[in-house]
C-alpha cells in the first residue's frame, strides 16, 4: 500500500477535524437548576484542537460535522466562524424540531 501525500500548496486546508461539536450552556455564578439565562460556548475535543491550531498558529482549518438545519445549528456555525474555522464542510440535516431525525454535532 502506498501513501501519497500532497504538497501543502495543493491542499485547501492545513488541518481538518472530524467529529461532534457541542454547545455548552454556562449559567455563570448561579446554579443550573435555577438559572434563567446562560452564556453559550462551542466546544468538543476535536474542535478545540482545530480552533487552537487556527488561533495559535494561523493555520487554515475546517470542521467536518453535521448540524440540524435550524437556529441552534446556525448559532453553532456562527461560533465556529468567529473562531476563524471554515464551515464549508458542515452537512446540514433536516430537523423535526425534537431531535428524532437529527441532533446538532
Short mmCIF file of C-alpha atoms in Angstrom, two decimals:
data_model
loop_
_atom_site.label_atom_id
_atom_site.label_comp_id
_atom_site.label_asym_id
_atom_site.label_seq_id
_atom_site.Cartn_x
_atom_site.Cartn_y
_atom_site.Cartn_z
CA UNK A 1 0.00 0.00 0.00
CA UNK A 2 1.35 3.41 -0.96
CA UNK A 3 0.66 6.57 0.95
CA UNK A 4 0.73 9.50 -1.44
CA UNK A 5 0.76 12.83 0.36
CA UNK A 6 0.06 16.05 -1.48
CA UNK A 7 2.24 19.08 -1.03
CA UNK A 8 1.00 21.87 1.22
CA UNK A 9 0.43 24.09 -1.82
CA UNK A 10 -2.02 21.54 -3.26
CA UNK A 11 -4.20 21.44 -0.12
CA UNK A 12 -7.11 23.73 0.71
CA UNK A 13 -6.62 23.32 4.48
CA UNK A 14 -3.66 22.74 6.76
CA UNK A 15 -5.79 20.69 9.18
CA UNK A 16 -9.35 19.35 9.31
CA UNK A 17 -11.22 17.88 12.28
CA UNK A 18 -13.96 15.28 12.09
CA UNK A 19 -16.39 14.94 14.96
CA UNK A 20 -19.02 16.27 17.26
CA UNK A 21 -19.18 19.93 18.25
CA UNK A 22 -21.15 20.63 21.38
CA UNK A 23 -22.94 23.68 22.72
CA UNK A 24 -22.20 24.30 26.41
CA UNK A 25 -24.67 26.38 28.40
CA UNK A 26 -22.96 28.23 31.27
CA UNK A 27 -25.16 29.77 34.00
CA UNK A 28 -22.24 31.81 35.34
CA UNK A 29 -22.17 32.14 39.12
CA UNK A 30 -25.67 30.74 39.61
CA UNK A 31 -26.84 27.16 39.77
CA UNK A 32 -28.06 25.45 36.63
CA UNK A 33 -31.23 24.36 38.45
CA UNK A 34 -32.39 27.95 38.99
CA UNK A 35 -30.74 29.72 36.06
CA UNK A 36 -32.88 31.82 33.74
CA UNK A 37 -30.11 32.82 31.37
CA UNK A 38 -26.93 31.24 30.08
CA UNK A 39 -23.80 32.07 28.14
CA UNK A 40 -23.35 29.67 25.24
CA UNK A 41 -19.94 28.27 24.24
CA UNK A 42 -18.94 25.88 21.50
CA UNK A 43 -16.55 23.04 22.25
CA UNK A 44 -15.54 19.43 21.84
CA UNK A 45 -12.22 17.61 21.77
CA UNK A 46 -11.57 17.64 18.04
CA UNK A 47 -12.98 21.13 17.57
CA UNK A 48 -10.91 22.58 20.42
CA UNK A 49 -7.74 21.30 18.73
CA UNK A 50 -8.63 22.67 15.29
CA UNK A 51 -9.62 26.08 16.71
CA UNK A 52 -6.38 26.18 18.68
CA UNK A 53 -4.37 25.46 15.53
CA UNK A 54 -6.15 28.35 13.82
CA UNK A 55 -5.81 30.78 16.70
CA UNK A 56 -2.28 29.97 17.89
CA UNK A 57 -0.54 29.14 14.62
CA UNK A 58 -2.71 30.80 11.96
CA UNK A 59 -3.31 27.53 10.10
CA UNK A 60 -6.13 27.17 7.56
CA UNK A 61 -8.57 24.86 9.36
CA UNK A 62 -12.01 23.35 8.83
CA UNK A 63 -14.51 21.09 10.56
CA UNK A 64 -16.43 18.14 9.20
CA UNK A 65 -19.62 17.59 11.18
CA UNK A 66 -23.41 17.59 10.81
CA UNK A 67 -25.82 20.15 12.24
CA UNK A 68 -29.58 20.38 12.31
CA UNK A 69 -30.77 23.00 9.82
CA UNK A 70 -32.33 25.24 12.46
CA UNK A 71 -31.47 28.30 14.57
CA UNK A 72 -29.34 26.32 17.04
CA UNK A 73 -27.30 24.84 14.20
CA UNK A 74 -26.83 28.30 12.67
CA UNK A 75 -25.75 29.66 16.08
CA UNK A 76 -23.11 26.94 16.34
CA UNK A 77 -21.90 27.69 12.81
CA UNK A 78 -21.58 31.36 13.75
CA UNK A 79 -19.46 30.49 16.81
CA UNK A 80 -17.18 28.38 14.61
CA UNK A 81 -16.83 31.18 12.05
CA UNK A 82 -15.98 33.64 14.85
CA UNK A 83 -13.10 31.30 15.71
CA UNK A 84 -11.79 31.59 12.15
CA UNK A 85 -12.52 27.96 11.27
CA UNK A 86 -14.02 27.14 7.85
CA UNK A 87 -17.56 25.71 7.88
CA UNK A 88 -17.97 24.76 4.22
CA UNK A 89 -17.76 21.02 5.05
CA UNK A 90 -20.70 21.04 7.50
CA UNK A 91 -23.58 18.79 6.42
CA UNK A 92 -26.94 20.42 7.11
CA UNK A 93 -29.62 17.91 8.14
CA UNK A 94 -33.39 18.33 8.16
CA UNK A 95 -34.94 18.53 11.62
CA UNK A 96 -38.31 17.65 13.07
CA UNK A 97 -37.92 20.10 15.96
CA UNK A 98 -37.47 17.48 18.69
CA UNK A 99 -34.31 15.61 17.71
CA UNK A 100 -35.68 12.33 16.36
CA UNK A 101 -34.24 12.89 12.87
CA UNK A 102 -31.07 14.87 13.64
CA UNK A 103 -29.22 16.35 16.56
CA UNK A 104 -26.52 19.01 16.34
CA UNK A 105 -22.96 17.77 16.42
#
